[in-house]
Coordinates of C-alpha atoms in Angstrom, one line a residue:
Chain A
X952 CA 23.7 24.7 28.6
X953 CA 23.5 25.2 25.4
X954 CA 21.9 21.2 25.6
X955 CA 19.7 21.9 27.3
X956 CA 18.1 24.0 25.4
X957 CA 14.9 22.9 23.7
X958 CA 15.5 21.9 21.1
X959 CA 13.0 23.1 17.7
X960 CA 11.8 20.1 17.0
X961 CA 9.2 19.4 19.0
X962 CA 7.2 22.5 18.1
X963 CA 8.5 21.7 14.5
X964 CA 4.7 18.4 14.4
X965 CA 2.4 22.3 15.8
X966 CA 3.7 24.8 13.8
X967 CA 3.4 21.8 10.6
X968 CA -0.4 21.7 11.9
X969 CA -0.9 25.2 12.6
X970 CA -0.3 26.0 8.6
X971 CA -2.3 22.8 7.7
X972 CA -5.3 24.5 9.6
X973 CA -4.5 27.5 8.4
X974 CA -4.1 27.3 5.2
X975 CA -7.1 25.4 4.4
X976 CA -9.4 28.1 6.0
X977 CA -7.8 30.5 3.5
X978 CA -8.5 28.4 0.5
X979 CA -11.7 28.3 1.7
X980 CA -12.6 30.8 2.4
X981 CA -10.9 32.4 -1.0
X982 CA -13.1 29.4 -2.8
X983 CA -16.5 32.0 -2.1
X984 CA -15.0 34.8 -4.0
X985 CA -13.9 31.6 -6.6
X986 CA -16.0 30.9 -10.3
X987 CA -17.0 27.6 -10.0
X988 CA -16.9 26.9 -14.2
X989 CA -13.0 27.3 -13.8
X990 CA -11.8 24.6 -10.8
X991 CA -8.0 25.2 -12.9
X992 CA -8.1 28.9 -11.3
X993 CA -8.6 26.9 -7.5
X994 CA -6.0 24.8 -8.5
X995 CA -3.3 27.0 -9.1
X996 CA -5.1 29.9 -5.9
X997 CA -4.7 26.7 -3.6
X998 CA -0.9 25.9 -4.9
X999 CA 0.2 29.1 -4.2
X1000 CA -2.0 29.5 -1.1
X1001 CA 0.2 26.4 1.0
X1002 CA 3.7 27.9 -0.8
X1003 CA 2.8 30.6 0.4
X1004 CA 2.3 29.6 3.3
X1005 CA 5.7 27.0 4.4
X1006 CA 7.9 29.6 2.7
X1007 CA 7.3 32.3 5.0
X1008 CA 7.1 29.7 7.7
X1009 CA 10.8 28.5 6.7
X1010 CA 11.6 31.9 6.5
X1011 CA 10.5 33.6 9.6
X1012 CA 12.1 29.7 11.1
X1013 CA 14.7 30.6 9.3
X1014 CA 15.4 34.2 11.1
X1015 CA 14.7 33.3 14.5
X1016 CA 17.0 30.0 14.9
X1017 CA 19.4 33.0 13.5
X1018 CA 17.9 35.1 16.3
X1019 CA 18.9 32.0 18.9
X1020 CA 22.5 32.1 17.3
X1021 CA 21.7 28.1 15.7
X1022 CA 23.2 27.4 12.5
X1023 CA 21.0 27.7 9.1
X1024 CA 21.3 24.0 9.0
X1025 CA 18.8 24.2 12.2
X1026 CA 16.9 25.1 9.7
X1027 CA 16.0 22.2 8.0
X1028 CA 14.2 20.7 10.9
X1029 CA 11.6 22.3 9.0
X1030 CA 10.8 19.6 6.3
X1031 CA 8.9 17.7 10.3
X1032 CA 6.6 21.0 9.6
X1033 CA 5.8 19.9 5.8
X1034 CA 6.0 16.0 7.2
X1035 CA 3.0 17.1 9.6
X1036 CA 2.0 19.2 6.5
X1037 CA 1.0 16.2 4.4
X1038 CA 0.2 13.6 7.0
X1039 CA -2.8 15.8 8.1
X1040 CA -4.0 16.1 4.2
X1041 CA -3.9 12.6 4.0
X1042 CA -5.8 11.6 6.9
X1043 CA -8.4 14.1 5.6
X1044 CA -8.3 12.1 2.5
X1045 CA -8.4 8.7 4.6
X1046 CA -11.0 9.6 7.0
X1047 CA -13.3 11.5 3.7
X1048 CA -11.9 8.2 1.7
X1049 CA -11.3 5.7 3.5
X1050 CA -9.4 3.2 1.2
X1051 CA -6.0 1.9 1.0
X1052 CA -5.4 4.4 -2.4
X1053 CA -4.6 6.6 0.0
X1054 CA -1.5 5.0 0.8
X1055 CA -0.2 5.7 -2.2
X1056 CA -0.1 9.9 -2.0
X1057 CA 2.4 8.6 0.1
X1058 CA 5.0 8.4 -2.5
X1059 CA 3.1 11.7 -5.1
X1060 CA 1.8 14.3 -2.8
X1061 CA 4.3 13.9 0.8
X1062 CA 7.5 14.8 -0.7
X1063 CA 5.7 17.8 -2.6
X1064 CA 5.2 19.4 0.8
X1065 CA 8.9 17.6 1.4
X1066 CA 10.7 18.9 -1.7
X1067 CA 9.5 22.4 -1.6
X1068 CA 10.5 23.2 2.6
X1069 CA 14.0 22.2 1.4
X1070 CA 14.2 24.2 -1.1
X1071 CA 13.5 27.1 0.6
X1072 CA 16.0 26.4 3.0
X1073 CA 18.6 26.1 0.5
X1074 CA 17.5 28.8 -0.8
X1075 CA 17.4 31.1 2.4
X1076 CA 20.7 30.5 3.5
X1077 CA 23.4 33.1 2.4
X1078 CA 25.9 32.3 1.1
X1079 CA 28.5 35.6 0.9
X1080 CA 27.8 37.3 -2.6
X1081 CA 25.4 35.9 -3.3
X1082 CA 22.1 37.8 -4.2
X1083 CA 19.4 35.5 -1.5
X1084 CA 16.4 36.9 -2.8
X1085 CA 16.7 35.9 -6.5
X1086 CA 17.4 32.4 -4.8
X1087 CA 13.6 32.1 -2.7
X1088 CA 12.3 33.9 -5.9
X1089 CA 13.1 31.0 -8.0
X1090 CA 13.0 28.1 -5.6
X1091 CA 9.6 28.9 -4.9
X1092 CA 8.7 30.0 -9.0
X1093 CA 10.1 25.4 -8.9
X1094 CA 8.0 24.4 -6.1
X1095 CA 4.9 26.1 -6.9
X1096 CA 5.5 24.0 -11.0
X1097 CA 7.3 21.1 -9.4
X1098 CA 3.3 21.3 -7.2
X1099 CA 1.3 22.1 -10.3
X1100 CA 2.6 20.3 -12.5
X1101 CA 1.5 16.5 -10.1
X1102 CA -1.7 18.1 -9.5
X1103 CA -2.2 18.9 -12.3
X1104 CA -1.4 15.5 -13.5
X1105 CA -3.9 13.6 -11.0
X1106 CA -6.9 16.3 -11.7
X1107 CA -6.0 15.1 -15.4
X1108 CA -5.1 10.9 -15.4
X1109 CA -6.5 8.5 -13.1
X1110 CA -3.9 7.6 -9.8
X1111 CA -2.8 4.4 -11.2
X1112 CA -0.9 5.9 -14.2
X1113 CA 1.1 8.9 -12.3
X1114 CA 1.5 7.1 -9.0
X1115 CA 5.0 5.4 -10.6
X1116 CA 5.6 8.4 -13.0
X1117 CA 5.3 10.7 -10.4
X1118 CA 7.5 8.4 -7.8
X1119 CA 10.3 8.0 -9.7
X1120 CA 10.5 11.9 -10.2
X1121 CA 9.6 12.4 -6.7
X1122 CA 12.6 9.9 -5.7
X1123 CA 15.1 12.2 -7.7
X1124 CA 13.9 15.1 -6.9
X1125 CA 15.1 13.7 -3.4
X1126 CA 18.1 12.5 -4.1
X1127 CA 19.0 15.0 -5.9
X1128 CA 18.1 17.8 -2.6
X1129 CA 19.9 15.0 -0.8
X1130 CA 22.8 15.6 -2.2
X1131 CA 22.4 19.3 -2.9
X1132 CA 21.6 20.0 0.9
X1133 CA 25.5 17.7 2.0
X1134 CA 27.0 19.6 -0.3
X1135 CA 26.1 22.5 1.5
X1136 CA 24.9 22.4 4.9
X1137 CA 27.8 18.9 5.7
X1138 CA 31.4 19.5 3.4
X1139 CA 30.3 23.4 2.1
X1140 CA 31.9 25.8 5.0
X1141 CA 35.1 23.9 4.9
X1142 CA 35.6 22.1 0.8
X1143 CA 33.9 25.7 -1.3
X1144 CA 35.9 25.9 -5.3
X1145 CA 38.8 23.4 -3.7
X1146 CA 38.1 20.3 -4.5
Chain B
X1057 CA 45.2 25.1 -3.1
X1058 CA 43.0 23.3 -5.3
X1059 CA 44.0 19.2 -5.0
X1060 CA 45.0 17.2 -8.2
X1061 CA 42.3 15.8 -10.3
X1062 CA 42.9 12.1 -8.9
X1063 CA 43.1 13.4 -4.3
X1064 CA 39.9 15.3 -5.6
X1065 CA 38.5 12.3 -7.6
X1066 CA 38.6 10.2 -4.0
X1067 CA 37.7 13.2 -1.4
X1068 CA 34.3 12.5 -3.3
X1069 CA 33.8 9.2 -3.5
X1070 CA 34.6 9.1 0.3
X1071 CA 32.1 11.7 0.7
X1072 CA 29.2 10.3 -0.8
X1073 CA 30.6 6.9 0.9
X1074 CA 29.9 8.7 4.0
X1075 CA 27.1 10.7 3.2
X1076 CA 25.1 6.5 2.1
X1077 CA 26.2 5.4 4.9
X1078 CA 24.9 8.2 7.4
X1079 CA 21.3 8.1 4.9
X1080 CA 20.8 4.5 5.4
X1081 CA 21.4 4.5 9.6
X1082 CA 18.1 7.4 9.0
X1083 CA 16.3 4.8 6.2
X1084 CA 17.4 1.6 9.4
X1085 CA 16.1 4.0 12.6
X1086 CA 12.8 5.0 10.2
X1087 CA 12.5 1.7 9.4
X1088 CA 12.9 -0.4 13.3
X1089 CA 10.1 2.9 14.4
X1090 CA 7.9 1.8 12.7
X1091 CA 8.1 -1.8 12.9
X1092 CA 8.1 -1.4 16.6
X1093 CA 5.2 1.3 16.3
X1094 CA 3.4 -1.8 13.9
X1095 CA 3.5 -4.9 15.4
X1096 CA 2.4 -3.0 18.7
X1097 CA -0.4 -1.2 17.2
X1098 CA -1.3 -5.3 15.8
X1099 CA -0.5 -6.6 19.6
X1100 CA -2.6 -4.1 20.4
X1101 CA -5.5 -5.1 18.6
X1102 CA -5.8 -8.4 20.3
X1103 CA -6.8 -7.5 23.7
X1104 CA -8.0 -3.7 23.0
X1105 CA -11.0 -2.9 21.0
X1106 CA -9.9 0.4 19.1
X1107 CA -10.9 1.7 15.4
X1108 CA -9.0 0.2 12.2
X1109 CA -8.3 3.3 11.5
X1110 CA -6.5 4.1 14.2
X1111 CA -3.9 1.7 12.6
X1112 CA -4.0 2.6 8.9
X1113 CA -4.1 6.1 10.4
X1114 CA -0.5 5.6 12.4
X1115 CA 1.1 3.6 10.1
X1116 CA 0.0 6.7 7.2
X1117 CA 2.0 9.4 9.3
X1118 CA 4.7 7.1 10.5
X1119 CA 5.4 6.1 7.8
X1120 CA 4.7 9.4 5.4
X1121 CA 7.9 11.1 8.0
X1122 CA 10.6 9.5 6.3
X1123 CA 11.7 13.0 4.5
X1124 CA 12.0 13.9 7.8
X1125 CA 14.1 11.7 8.5
X1126 CA 16.1 11.9 5.7
X1127 CA 17.3 15.1 6.3
X1128 CA 17.1 15.9 8.9
X1129 CA 20.0 17.8 9.7
X1130 CA 23.2 17.1 11.8
X1131 CA 24.8 17.4 15.5
X1132 CA 27.7 17.3 15.4
X1133 CA 29.7 17.7 12.3
X1134 CA 30.9 14.8 10.0
X1135 CA 32.1 15.8 7.2
X1136 CA 35.5 16.3 10.7
X1137 CA 34.9 13.4 11.1
X1138 CA 34.9 11.8 8.8
X1139 CA 38.6 13.5 8.3
X1140 CA 39.8 12.4 11.7
X1141 CA 38.1 8.6 10.6
X1142 CA 40.7 8.8 7.8
X1143 CA 43.0 10.7 9.0
X1144 CA 45.4 10.1 11.4
X1145 CA 49.3 12.4 10.3
X1146 CA 46.2 14.9 10.2
X1147 CA 47.3 16.3 7.0
X1148 CA 43.7 16.6 5.7
X1149 CA 43.2 18.8 8.3
X1150 CA 46.4 21.0 8.1
X1151 CA 44.9 21.3 4.2
X1152 CA 41.9 22.7 4.8
X1153 CA 43.0 25.1 7.6
X1154 CA 46.0 26.2 5.4
X1155 CA 44.9 29.2 3.0
X1156 CA 47.5 30.1 1.6
X1157 CA 51.6 29.9 2.0
X1158 CA 54.8 29.2 1.8
X1159 CA 53.5 25.3 2.4
X1160 CA 50.9 25.2 0.8
X1161 CA 52.6 22.8 -2.1
X1162 CA 53.9 20.7 0.7
X1163 CA 51.2 20.6 2.9
X1164 CA 48.8 19.9 0.3
X1165 CA 51.2 16.1 -1.9
X1166 CA 50.8 15.2 1.6
X1167 CA 46.6 15.4 2.2
X1168 CA 47.2 14.1 -1.5
X1169 CA 49.1 11.6 -0.4
X1170 CA 46.8 10.4 2.5
X1171 CA 43.3 10.4 0.3
X1172 CA 45.6 7.8 -2.9
X1173 CA 45.7 5.7 0.7
X1174 CA 42.1 6.1 1.7
X1175 CA 41.2 4.6 -1.9
X1176 CA 42.5 1.6 -1.8
X1177 CA 41.4 0.8 2.1
X1178 CA 39.0 2.6 3.7
X1179 CA 35.9 1.3 5.0
X1180 CA 32.8 2.1 6.2
X1181 CA 31.4 -1.2 8.3
X1182 CA 30.0 0.2 11.4
X1183 CA 28.3 -1.4 14.2
X1184 CA 24.6 -0.6 14.3
X1185 CA 23.6 2.0 16.9
X1186 CA 22.6 0.4 20.6
X1187 CA 18.8 2.1 19.3
X1188 CA 18.7 0.5 16.9
X1189 CA 19.1 -2.9 18.3
X1190 CA 17.3 -2.6 20.9
X1191 CA 14.8 -1.5 18.9
X1192 CA 14.6 -3.8 16.7
X1193 CA 14.8 -6.8 19.2
X1194 CA 12.0 -5.0 20.5
X1195 CA 9.9 -4.7 17.9
X1196 CA 10.9 -8.5 16.8
X1197 CA 9.6 -9.8 20.0
X1198 CA 6.3 -7.7 19.7
X1199 CA 5.8 -9.1 16.8
X1200 CA 5.8 -12.8 17.5
X1201 CA 3.9 -12.3 20.6
X1202 CA 1.3 -11.3 18.2
X1203 CA 1.3 -13.6 15.5
X1204 CA 1.3 -16.0 18.5
X1205 CA -1.9 -14.3 20.1
X1206 CA -3.1 -14.8 17.0
X1207 CA -3.1 -18.5 16.3
X1208 CA -3.7 -19.1 20.0
X1209 CA -7.2 -16.8 19.4
X1210 CA -7.6 -18.9 16.4
X1211 CA -7.2 -16.0 13.6
X1212 CA -4.5 -17.8 11.9
X1213 CA -1.0 -15.1 10.8
X1214 CA -2.4 -11.2 11.7
X1215 CA -1.3 -8.7 9.6
X1216 CA -3.3 -6.4 9.6
X1217 CA -5.5 -5.4 12.4
X1218 CA -8.4 -8.1 13.7
X1219 CA -11.2 -6.9 14.2
X1220 CA -12.1 -8.7 17.9
X1221 CA -16.2 -8.2 18.3
X1222 CA -16.4 -9.5 14.4
X1223 CA -15.0 -12.9 14.6
X1224 CA -16.2 -13.3 18.3
X1225 CA -19.9 -13.4 17.0
X1226 CA -18.2 -15.7 14.6
X1227 CA -16.5 -18.4 15.8
X1228 CA -18.4 -21.8 18.3
X1229 CA -16.5 -23.9 19.4
X1230 CA -17.7 -27.6 18.7
X1231 CA -17.3 -29.2 21.5
X1232 CA -21.0 -26.8 22.4
X1233 CA -22.5 -27.5 19.1
X1234 CA -21.8 -30.9 19.5
X1235 CA -23.8 -30.8 22.8
X1236 CA -26.6 -28.8 21.3
X1237 CA -27.3 -31.2 18.7
X1238 CA -27.7 -34.7 21.5
X1239 CA -30.0 -31.9 23.1
X1240 CA -32.8 -31.1 20.7
X1241 CA -36.0 -33.0 20.3
X1242 CA -38.2 -34.0 17.1
X1243 CA -39.2 -30.6 17.2
X1244 CA -35.5 -28.9 17.5
X1245 CA -34.4 -31.4 14.2
X1246 CA -37.4 -30.6 12.2
X1247 CA -36.0 -27.0 11.6
X1248 CA -32.8 -28.2 11.6
X1249 CA -33.8 -30.0 8.6
X1250 CA -35.9 -27.4 8.0
X1251 CA -32.4 -25.1 7.6
X1252 CA -30.2 -27.9 5.8
X1253 CA -33.0 -27.7 3.3
X1254 CA -32.9 -23.9 3.1
X1255 CA -29.0 -23.9 2.8
X1256 CA -29.2 -27.0 0.3
X1257 CA -32.6 -24.6 -1.6
X1258 CA -30.0 -21.3 -1.5
X1259 CA -26.9 -24.0 -2.7
X1260 CA -29.2 -24.8 -6.0
X1261 CA -30.0 -20.6 -6.3
X1262 CA -26.6 -20.4 -6.1
X1263 CA -26.3 -23.0 -8.8
X1264 CA -29.0 -21.7 -11.1
X1265 CA -27.6 -17.8 -10.2
X1266 CA -24.1 -19.7 -11.8
X1267 CA -25.5 -20.5 -15.2
X1268 CA -27.3 -17.3 -16.2
X1269 CA -23.7 -15.7 -14.7
X1270 CA -21.6 -18.1 -17.5
X1271 CA -24.6 -17.3 -20.2
X1272 CA -24.1 -13.4 -19.4
X1273 CA -19.9 -13.9 -20.2
X1274 CA -20.4 -15.4 -22.8
X1275 CA -23.1 -13.0 -24.5
X1276 CA -21.0 -10.5 -25.0
X1277 CA -18.6 -12.3 -27.4
X1278 CA -18.3 -11.0 -31.1
X1279 CA -20.6 -11.8 -33.9
X1280 CA -17.5 -14.5 -35.7
X1281 CA -18.5 -16.5 -32.8
X1282 CA -22.3 -16.7 -33.4
X1283 CA -22.0 -17.2 -37.1
X1284 CA -19.4 -20.1 -36.4
X1285 CA -22.4 -20.9 -33.6
X1286 CA -24.8 -21.5 -35.7
X1287 CA -22.7 -23.4 -39.6
X1288 CA -20.7 -25.2 -37.2
X1289 CA -24.0 -26.7 -34.0
X1290 CA -24.8 -30.0 -35.7
X1291 CA -20.7 -30.0 -36.0
X1292 CA -21.0 -29.5 -32.2
X1293 CA -23.5 -31.6 -31.5
X1294 CA -22.1 -34.7 -33.1
X1295 CA -18.4 -34.7 -31.3
X1296 CA -20.7 -33.5 -27.5
X1297 CA -22.6 -36.5 -29.1
X1298 CA -19.1 -39.2 -29.0
X1299 CA -17.6 -37.4 -26.3
X1300 CA -19.7 -39.8 -23.5
X1301 CA -18.0 -38.9 -20.4
X1302 CA -20.8 -34.8 -20.6
X1303 CA -23.4 -35.7 -19.6
X1304 CA -27.0 -35.5 -21.6
X1305 CA -27.5 -31.6 -21.5
X1306 CA -24.2 -31.2 -23.5
X1307 CA -25.6 -33.1 -26.0
X1308 CA -27.3 -29.6 -26.8
X1309 CA -25.2 -27.3 -26.3
X1310 CA -24.5 -26.3 -29.8
X1311 CA -28.3 -24.7 -29.9
X1312 CA -28.2 -21.7 -30.4
X1313 CA -29.6 -18.7 -27.6
X1314 CA -32.9 -18.6 -28.3
X1315 CA -32.9 -22.0 -27.9
X1316 CA -30.3 -22.0 -25.6
X1317 CA -32.0 -19.4 -23.6
X1318 CA -35.6 -21.8 -23.7
X1319 CA -34.0 -24.4 -23.1
X1320 CA -32.7 -22.5 -19.1
X1321 CA -35.9 -21.6 -18.4
X1322 CA -37.3 -25.1 -19.3
X1323 CA -34.6 -26.1 -16.4
X1324 CA -35.8 -23.6 -14.0
X1325 CA -38.9 -24.9 -14.7
X1326 CA -37.3 -28.1 -14.0
X1327 CA -35.8 -26.3 -11.1
X1328 CA -39.0 -25.6 -9.7
X1329 CA -41.5 -28.8 -9.7
X1330 CA -37.9 -30.5 -8.2
X1331 CA -38.6 -27.4 -5.4
X1332 CA -42.6 -28.8 -5.0
X1333 CA -40.9 -32.0 -5.2
X1334 CA -38.5 -31.3 -1.9
X1335 CA -41.5 -29.9 0.1
X1336 CA -43.4 -33.4 -0.3
X1337 CA -40.7 -35.1 1.5
X1338 CA -38.8 -36.6 -2.1
X1339 CA -34.7 -35.8 -3.0
X1340 CA -35.4 -33.5 -5.3
X1341 CA -32.5 -31.0 -3.5
X1342 CA -30.4 -33.8 -5.4
X1343 CA -32.0 -34.7 -9.2
X1344 CA -31.9 -31.1 -9.5
X1345 CA -28.3 -30.5 -9.0
X1346 CA -27.3 -32.9 -11.3
X1347 CA -30.7 -31.2 -13.7
X1348 CA -28.7 -27.9 -13.8
X1349 CA -25.4 -29.7 -14.6
X1350 CA -23.5 -28.3 -11.1
X1351 CA -21.8 -31.2 -10.7
X1352 CA -20.9 -34.2 -12.9
X1353 CA -22.7 -37.7 -12.9
X1354 CA -21.5 -41.4 -12.9
X1355 CA -21.8 -44.1 -13.8
X1356 CA -25.3 -44.5 -15.7
X1357 CA -28.7 -45.3 -15.9
X1358 CA -30.3 -45.0 -12.5
X1359 CA -27.2 -44.7 -10.5
X1360 CA -26.7 -41.7 -11.4
X1361 CA -25.4 -40.3 -8.3
X1362 CA -24.6 -36.7 -7.8
X1363 CA -20.8 -36.6 -6.9
X1364 CA -20.1 -34.4 -3.5
X1365 CA -16.9 -33.0 -5.6
X1366 CA -18.4 -30.3 -8.1
X1367 CA -16.3 -31.2 -11.6
X1368 CA -15.1 -28.0 -12.6
X1369 CA -13.9 -29.3 -16.3
X1370 CA -16.3 -30.1 -17.1
X1371 CA -18.8 -27.0 -15.6
X1372 CA -16.7 -25.3 -17.5
X1373 CA -16.8 -27.0 -20.9
X1374 CA -20.3 -27.0 -21.5
X1375 CA -20.7 -23.2 -20.2
X1376 CA -17.9 -22.9 -23.5
X1377 CA -19.9 -25.0 -25.9
X1378 CA -23.2 -23.9 -25.0
X1379 CA -21.9 -20.1 -26.0
X1380 CA -19.3 -21.1 -28.7
X1381 CA -19.9 -24.8 -30.5
X1382 CA -16.2 -25.0 -30.6
X1383 CA -15.7 -29.0 -28.4
X1384 CA -12.8 -29.8 -30.7
X1385 CA -11.5 -26.5 -29.9
X1386 CA -10.0 -27.1 -26.9
X1387 CA -9.2 -30.7 -27.4
X1388 CA -7.1 -29.8 -30.8
X1389 CA -4.7 -26.7 -28.7
X1390 CA -3.6 -29.7 -27.0
X1391 CA -2.3 -27.2 -23.9
X1392 CA -3.6 -28.0 -20.5
X1393 CA -2.5 -25.3 -19.5
X1394 CA -3.9 -22.6 -21.5
X1395 CA -7.9 -24.9 -20.1
X1396 CA -6.4 -24.7 -16.7
X1397 CA -5.8 -20.7 -17.0
X1398 CA -9.7 -20.6 -18.3
X1399 CA -10.6 -22.7 -15.4
X1400 CA -9.6 -20.8 -12.4
X1401 CA -10.1 -17.5 -14.6
X1402 CA -13.9 -18.9 -15.1
X1403 CA -14.9 -20.6 -11.6
X1404 CA -12.6 -17.3 -9.6
X1405 CA -15.2 -15.2 -8.2
X1406 CA -17.6 -18.0 -7.7
X1407 CA -14.7 -19.3 -5.1
X1408 CA -14.9 -16.5 -3.5
X1409 CA -18.8 -15.9 -2.6
X1410 CA -19.1 -19.3 -1.6
X1411 CA -17.2 -19.4 1.4
X1412 CA -18.1 -15.8 2.2
X1413 CA -21.4 -17.1 2.8
X1414 CA -20.9 -20.2 3.6
X1415 CA -18.9 -18.4 7.1
X1416 CA -22.3 -16.3 7.0
X1417 CA -24.2 -18.8 6.8
X1418 CA -23.0 -20.9 9.6
X1419 CA -23.4 -18.2 12.0
X1420 CA -26.5 -17.6 11.7
X1421 CA -27.7 -20.1 11.7
X1422 CA -25.9 -21.1 15.2
X1423 CA -27.6 -18.2 15.6
X1424 CA -31.0 -19.0 14.9
X1425 CA -30.2 -23.0 17.5
X1426 CA -29.6 -21.0 20.0
X1427 CA -32.8 -18.9 19.1
X1428 CA -34.9 -21.8 18.8
X1429 CA -33.0 -23.1 22.8
X1430 CA -34.3 -20.0 24.3
X1431 CA -38.1 -20.1 23.3
X1432 CA -37.8 -23.5 23.7
X1433 CA -36.7 -23.0 27.2
X1434 CA -38.7 -19.8 28.3
X1435 CA -42.2 -22.9 26.9

């Protein structure tokens, strides 16, 4: 019976697209009330909106999956939604500026959304005796700062300057998160504190 | 019940190896799916005229899903699978299950012993999964088919989407062109000749534009160059006269900018006169080409004939000497690689422009030809 359940993976692209759509609408709505003289303020608010929506989505999906008696690692499927979110953003840029330079976003923009989502999933994982709320707050702060760092870098520097350091930083962060997820969801339950 | 340091290190190493192997398998999935999508889109492009945006957007989305493959959660328990693979005697499993008790020490010793042996002999090589094998084969087959179709249709090797509609207006089969040529009447021939003349005239105008470009290129030289130019003009003139290979114009190379500008103006006038001459039926294009220095001249006196292949080295030397007055500088350097590199850089953009215009003119010419024929038939 368990195998016949619909995998949440199939729903994630739809959720990712909806997230992107809501983020766009919300950013547009908020921008009406923002002063035009402070572009940095608008950048920070946009980042806050995007990261908040992703965090809410990850927390909700973790909660629903727990109710469905699915292991917490299933929440990692939220990364499909993050990839869809990033792809929708990239497609928007490709349509607006049909240039091969848009492909560079795969190196510095797409990983940002994935990094924050994996961070949120790891933070939402309840360990016995752990303080989940603190972890979530720290994860949100890291994700917000990471996203801000790249967006401000892209604002001030030309794309060709930012792509190489950004892709190196993103690769390092993704590698670190990969081993962290391995430690948490693969061997963590068996070897916790024993090696 | 912690393991000994050595055994603990071995277990960590095994875990990292296993994680990297699974990561490699996921990357394989991503690469294979991306390659399959790319080949399919490429192949479909030869049969279905879909927009190029679809091709690039699909690849952008597919490539963007790499992190999803990397972090995809495993259905099974990879750690237990690893333990089962390396631990036939279930020593490690026993150690994992046995938390505390009187048998802790012997169970731990046995697990450590198992891990020590595995550090030397265990290998992680695995045969690729059938999905990856079949998908790779399919993607490769589609890619080969698409390249074959591309070659058959005359596009050469294609690694990005081909715009079929655009290409079909340019390709004209040679036999059709030959037939059209045979059926030409005198009036049509006159029109064609006019067409050829206009093509030559365009070529001449382009050569003028090149000279202007070269003037602009050297116009931004530092003031020290210009000072040297003024001082060493006499020396340069002597050297250029002694060189012999450069045509008569090159002897005037070391003139001041204003002089060279006036000379250019005179050249333009000569070109205009040449054009008028053409209208009167003279063989002006060749002369004007020789005058403009675009084609090198062979022989001497009245036997001067324009070389159909332009001597790039001579043209470059002329432009270089014209502005710097350093006629001996290049020769003294004695570095042909430096000189060749300079020539390549100087003519690079011109080559691109010429090839683009040629293909366009050819298609337009064919179109004009077809139009004249149709009008003739209508009459």
